[in-house]
Coordinates of C-alpha atoms and ligand atoms in Angstrom, one line a residue:
M769 CA -52.8 -75.0 -175.6
R770 CA -53.1 -72.6 -173.1
T771 CA -55.8 -73.3 -170.1
A772 CA -58.5 -70.2 -170.2
I773 CA -60.2 -71.9 -167.6
E774 CA -58.9 -73.9 -164.5
M775 CA -61.0 -75.3 -161.1
R776 CA -58.7 -77.0 -158.0
D777 CA -60.9 -78.5 -155.7
V778 CA -63.6 -76.1 -156.0
S779 CA -66.7 -76.5 -153.4
R780 CA -69.5 -74.0 -152.9
I781 CA -71.5 -74.1 -149.6
Y782 CA -74.6 -72.2 -149.1
T783 CA -76.3 -71.4 -146.0
V784 CA -79.9 -71.2 -145.5
G785 CA -80.5 -70.5 -142.0
D786 CA -79.2 -73.4 -140.2
M787 CA -79.0 -75.6 -143.5
T788 CA -76.5 -75.9 -145.1
V789 CA -76.4 -77.2 -149.3
K790 CA -73.1 -78.5 -150.8
A791 CA -73.3 -77.2 -154.0
L792 CA -70.4 -77.9 -155.5
D793 CA -68.1 -80.5 -154.3
G794 CA -64.4 -80.7 -154.9
I795 CA -65.2 -79.7 -158.5
S796 CA -61.4 -80.2 -160.1
L797 CA -60.9 -79.1 -164.2
E798 CA -59.3 -77.5 -167.4
I799 CA -61.0 -76.3 -169.9
E800 CA -58.9 -75.0 -172.7
D801 CA -58.2 -72.0 -174.6
T802 CA -60.6 -71.6 -178.0
S803 CA -62.3 -74.4 -176.8
F804 CA -65.9 -75.2 -176.9
T805 CA -67.8 -77.0 -174.2
A806 CA -71.2 -78.2 -172.9
I807 CA -71.8 -78.4 -169.1
M808 CA -74.7 -80.8 -168.8
G809 CA -76.3 -82.6 -165.7
P810 CA -80.0 -82.9 -163.8
S811 CA -81.4 -79.7 -162.2
G812 CA -79.6 -79.1 -158.9
S813 CA -76.5 -80.5 -159.9
G814 CA -75.1 -77.3 -158.9
K815 CA -74.3 -76.4 -162.8
S816 CA -75.7 -72.5 -162.4
T817 CA -73.1 -72.3 -159.1
L818 CA -70.1 -73.7 -161.0
M819 CA -70.9 -70.9 -163.9
S820 CA -71.3 -68.0 -161.2
L821 CA -67.7 -68.9 -160.5
I822 CA -66.3 -69.9 -163.0
G823 CA -68.0 -66.0 -164.1
C824 CA -66.4 -64.4 -161.2
L825 CA -70.0 -64.0 -160.3
D826 CA -69.8 -65.6 -157.3
V827 CA -66.5 -66.8 -154.8
P828 CA -66.3 -70.7 -154.1
T829 CA -66.5 -71.3 -150.0
S830 CA -62.4 -73.2 -150.8
G831 CA -60.4 -74.0 -153.6
T832 CA -59.1 -71.8 -156.6
I833 CA -60.5 -70.8 -159.5
L834 CA -57.7 -69.3 -162.4
I835 CA -59.1 -67.7 -165.4
D836 CA -56.3 -67.2 -168.6
G837 CA -54.1 -68.2 -165.5
E838 CA -54.7 -65.7 -162.6
D839 CA -55.6 -66.9 -159.7
T840 CA -58.5 -65.1 -158.7
S841 CA -58.4 -66.4 -154.7
G842 CA -58.5 -63.4 -152.2
M843 CA -59.3 -61.2 -155.0
N844 CA -61.8 -58.4 -153.8
E845 CA -64.7 -57.5 -155.5
E846 CA -62.9 -54.6 -157.9
E847 CA -60.4 -57.2 -158.9
L848 CA -63.1 -59.7 -159.5
A849 CA -65.6 -56.8 -161.6
Y850 CA -62.1 -56.3 -163.5
I851 CA -61.3 -59.2 -164.8
R852 CA -65.3 -60.0 -165.3
N853 CA -65.3 -56.7 -167.6
R854 CA -62.3 -57.7 -169.3
K855 CA -62.5 -61.0 -170.3
I856 CA -65.5 -62.9 -169.7
G857 CA -69.0 -62.1 -171.0
F858 CA -72.4 -64.2 -169.7
V859 CA -75.4 -64.9 -171.3
F860 CA -78.6 -65.9 -168.9
Q861 CA -81.3 -68.1 -169.8
H862 CA -84.0 -65.4 -169.6
F863 CA -82.2 -62.8 -171.3
S864 CA -81.5 -60.3 -168.5
L865 CA -82.3 -57.1 -170.7
L866 CA -82.9 -54.2 -169.5
S867 CA -87.0 -53.6 -170.7
K868 CA -86.5 -49.6 -171.0
L869 CA -83.4 -49.5 -173.1
N870 CA -83.6 -50.3 -177.2
A871 CA -81.1 -53.2 -178.6
L872 CA -78.4 -50.6 -179.0
D873 CA -78.3 -49.4 -175.4
N874 CA -78.5 -52.9 -174.2
A875 CA -75.7 -54.6 -176.5
A876 CA -73.8 -51.0 -175.0
L877 CA -74.1 -51.6 -171.5
P878 CA -70.8 -52.9 -170.4
L879 CA -69.0 -50.1 -172.3
L880 CA -71.0 -48.0 -170.2
Y881 CA -69.6 -49.8 -167.0
A882 CA -66.1 -49.4 -168.3
G883 CA -65.7 -46.1 -168.9
V884 CA -65.5 -45.9 -172.7
P885 CA -67.1 -42.8 -174.5
Q886 CA -70.5 -42.3 -175.8
R887 CA -69.1 -42.4 -179.7
E888 CA -67.1 -45.7 -179.5
R889 CA -70.0 -47.3 -177.3
R890 CA -72.3 -47.0 -180.2
E891 CA -70.2 -48.1 -182.4
R892 CA -68.8 -51.3 -181.5
A893 CA -72.6 -51.9 -179.7
E894 CA -73.8 -51.5 -182.9
A895 CA -70.9 -53.8 -184.7
M896 CA -71.8 -56.2 -182.2
L897 CA -75.7 -56.5 -183.2
E898 CA -74.6 -56.7 -186.9
R899 CA -72.6 -59.5 -186.3
V900 CA -75.4 -61.4 -184.5
G901 CA -77.6 -60.3 -187.4
L902 CA -80.0 -57.4 -185.4
K903 CA -78.7 -54.4 -187.9
D904 CA -82.5 -53.9 -188.4
R905 CA -83.4 -54.2 -184.9
M906 CA -81.2 -52.0 -183.3
M907 CA -84.2 -49.3 -182.2
H908 CA -85.7 -52.1 -180.8
R909 CA -87.1 -52.4 -177.2
P910 CA -87.1 -56.0 -175.7
S911 CA -90.8 -56.3 -175.9
E912 CA -90.9 -55.3 -179.3
L913 CA -88.1 -58.6 -180.2
S914 CA -88.5 -62.2 -180.7
G915 CA -86.9 -64.6 -177.7
G916 CA -84.2 -65.6 -180.5
Q917 CA -83.6 -61.9 -181.1
K918 CA -83.3 -61.0 -177.2
Q919 CA -80.9 -63.7 -177.0
R920 CA -79.4 -62.3 -179.8
V921 CA -78.8 -59.0 -178.0
A922 CA -77.8 -60.2 -175.0
I923 CA -75.3 -62.3 -176.6
A924 CA -73.6 -59.1 -178.1
R925 CA -73.7 -57.7 -174.8
A926 CA -71.6 -60.4 -173.4
L927 CA -69.0 -60.0 -176.4
V928 CA -69.1 -56.1 -176.7
N929 CA -66.4 -55.8 -174.2
N930 CA -64.4 -58.3 -176.8
P931 CA -64.0 -61.1 -173.5
S932 CA -61.7 -64.2 -174.2
I933 CA -64.7 -66.3 -172.7
L934 CA -67.8 -66.5 -173.3
L935 CA -70.1 -68.4 -170.6
A936 CA -73.9 -69.1 -171.3
D937 CA -76.4 -70.9 -168.8
E938 CA -79.0 -72.5 -171.0
P939 CA -79.0 -69.5 -173.3
T940 CA -81.4 -71.8 -175.5
G941 CA -84.0 -72.6 -172.6
A942 CA -86.5 -70.4 -173.3
L943 CA -86.0 -70.8 -177.1
D944 CA -88.5 -73.6 -179.3
S945 CA -85.4 -75.3 -181.0
V946 CA -85.3 -73.9 -184.3
T947 CA -84.3 -70.6 -182.7
G948 CA -82.2 -72.7 -180.3
H949 CA -80.4 -74.4 -183.3
E950 CA -79.7 -70.9 -184.8
V951 CA -77.9 -69.8 -181.0
M952 CA -75.9 -72.5 -181.0
D953 CA -74.8 -71.8 -184.8
L954 CA -73.9 -68.5 -183.7
F955 CA -71.7 -69.7 -181.0
H956 CA -70.1 -72.3 -183.3
A957 CA -68.5 -69.0 -185.5
L958 CA -68.0 -67.2 -182.2
N959 CA -65.4 -70.2 -181.4
E960 CA -64.3 -70.3 -184.6
E961 CA -63.2 -66.7 -184.4
G962 CA -61.7 -67.6 -181.1
H963 CA -63.9 -67.1 -178.4
T964 CA -63.7 -69.9 -175.6
I965 CA -67.4 -71.1 -175.1
V966 CA -69.0 -72.8 -172.2
F967 CA -72.6 -73.1 -172.0
V968 CA -74.9 -75.3 -170.0
T969 CA -77.8 -77.0 -171.8
H970 CA -80.4 -80.0 -170.7
D971 CA -80.5 -80.6 -174.6
A972 CA -78.6 -83.6 -175.3
S973 CA -78.5 -82.9 -179.2
L974 CA -77.4 -78.9 -178.4
A975 CA -74.4 -80.7 -176.3
S976 CA -73.5 -83.4 -179.1
E977 CA -72.8 -80.6 -181.3
C978 CA -69.6 -79.8 -178.8
K979 CA -66.1 -81.2 -178.7
R980 CA -66.5 -81.9 -175.1
I981 CA -69.4 -82.5 -172.3
I982 CA -68.5 -82.2 -168.7
P983 CA -71.8 -83.9 -166.8
I984 CA -72.4 -82.8 -163.6
K985 CA -73.9 -84.6 -161.1
D986 CA -74.7 -84.0 -156.8
G987 CA -71.7 -81.0 -157.4
R988 CA -69.4 -83.3 -159.1
I989 CA -67.9 -83.8 -162.2
A990 CA -69.5 -87.7 -163.4
D991 CA -67.1 -88.1 -165.1
D992 CA -64.8 -85.5 -167.1
G993 CA -65.6 -86.7 -170.8
T994 CA -62.4 -86.1 -172.4
Ligands
ATP2086 N1 -77.8 -68.8 -153.2 C1 -78.5 -70.1 -153.0 N2 -78.9 -70.0 -152.0 C2 -79.1 -71.8 -151.3 N3 -78.8 -72.2 -152.2 C3 -78.9 -72.6 -153.4 C4 -78.7 -70.9 -154.2 N4 -78.5 -71.0 -155.1 C5 -78.1 -72.6 -155.6 N5 -78.4 -73.2 -154.2 C6 -78.5 -74.8 -154.3 O1 -77.6 -74.8 -154.5 C7 -78.0 -76.4 -155.3 C8 -77.2 -76.1 -157.0 O2 -77.7 -74.7 -157.6 P1 -78.1 -74.7 -158.9 O3 -78.4 -73.5 -159.1 O4 -76.0 -74.7 -159.0 O5 -78.2 -75.8 -159.8 P2 -78.4 -76.1 -161.1 O6 -77.8 -77.6 -161.6 O7 -78.4 -75.2 -162.4 O8 -80.1 -76.7 -161.1 P3 -81.3 -76.1 -163.0 O9 -80.9 -77.0 -164.0 O10 -82.3 -76.2 -162.3 O11 -80.6 -74.3 -162.8 C9 -79.5 -76.5 -155.2 O12 -79.8 -77.6 -154.0 C10 -79.5 -75.3 -155.0 O13 -81.3 -75.3 -154.2
MG2087 MG1 -79.3 -73.2 -163.6

């Protein structure tokens, strides 16, 4: 099995005024290609920090992160953006859709940043929205969609570049349990199609559907779960 994500002794220390917070404290882990992993842990344990680092939205204070075997330490902002755009899709708890854009334009946004021509943007975003079951909601703005539909637009947006890795930070946190399970079913289907999926959840029943659970506590892996 290939390794999609590898962290070696990764720490992230935040500094606020004269106070420092060790959000991650020497994390080492490997996540296999095409695997399905849940990250669990109490509030403030470092889960979102971990996801931001894997997603190349932030860089560690110390330690090394490899994405698809590629060492990201020492990469500049442009190189990190390239990895983000090519290999990683990110889904946030609160959807983070642009309220003035309809579902189609929201889903197509990463393609705009990647410089894909308009017609292809439209075709690929339509195909992705259809894939997540929103063919008949493409012209709706976020305010005209349900919570589960918004989250599916966010998933379509995360996948429109066909990244191998899908990261989701509490993707079901703002959803009721039925809608949460629908999102999970979609993740299972995407995992079957070969996407590596890592998601954060507080819901033990959702986590138990995954092949692997990584428990985080006080910025450390409580027990690797393998
Ligand atoms: N930008 C920041 N600046 C300073 N401290 C931060 C920052 N982001 C997070 N922290 C601190 O780092 C620690 C880990 O935060 P993080 O957001 O990773 O936790 P979490 O496990 O995602 O929690 P939750 O379940 O509540 O989302 C917390 O103590 C938090 O206060
Ligand atoms: Mg968090």
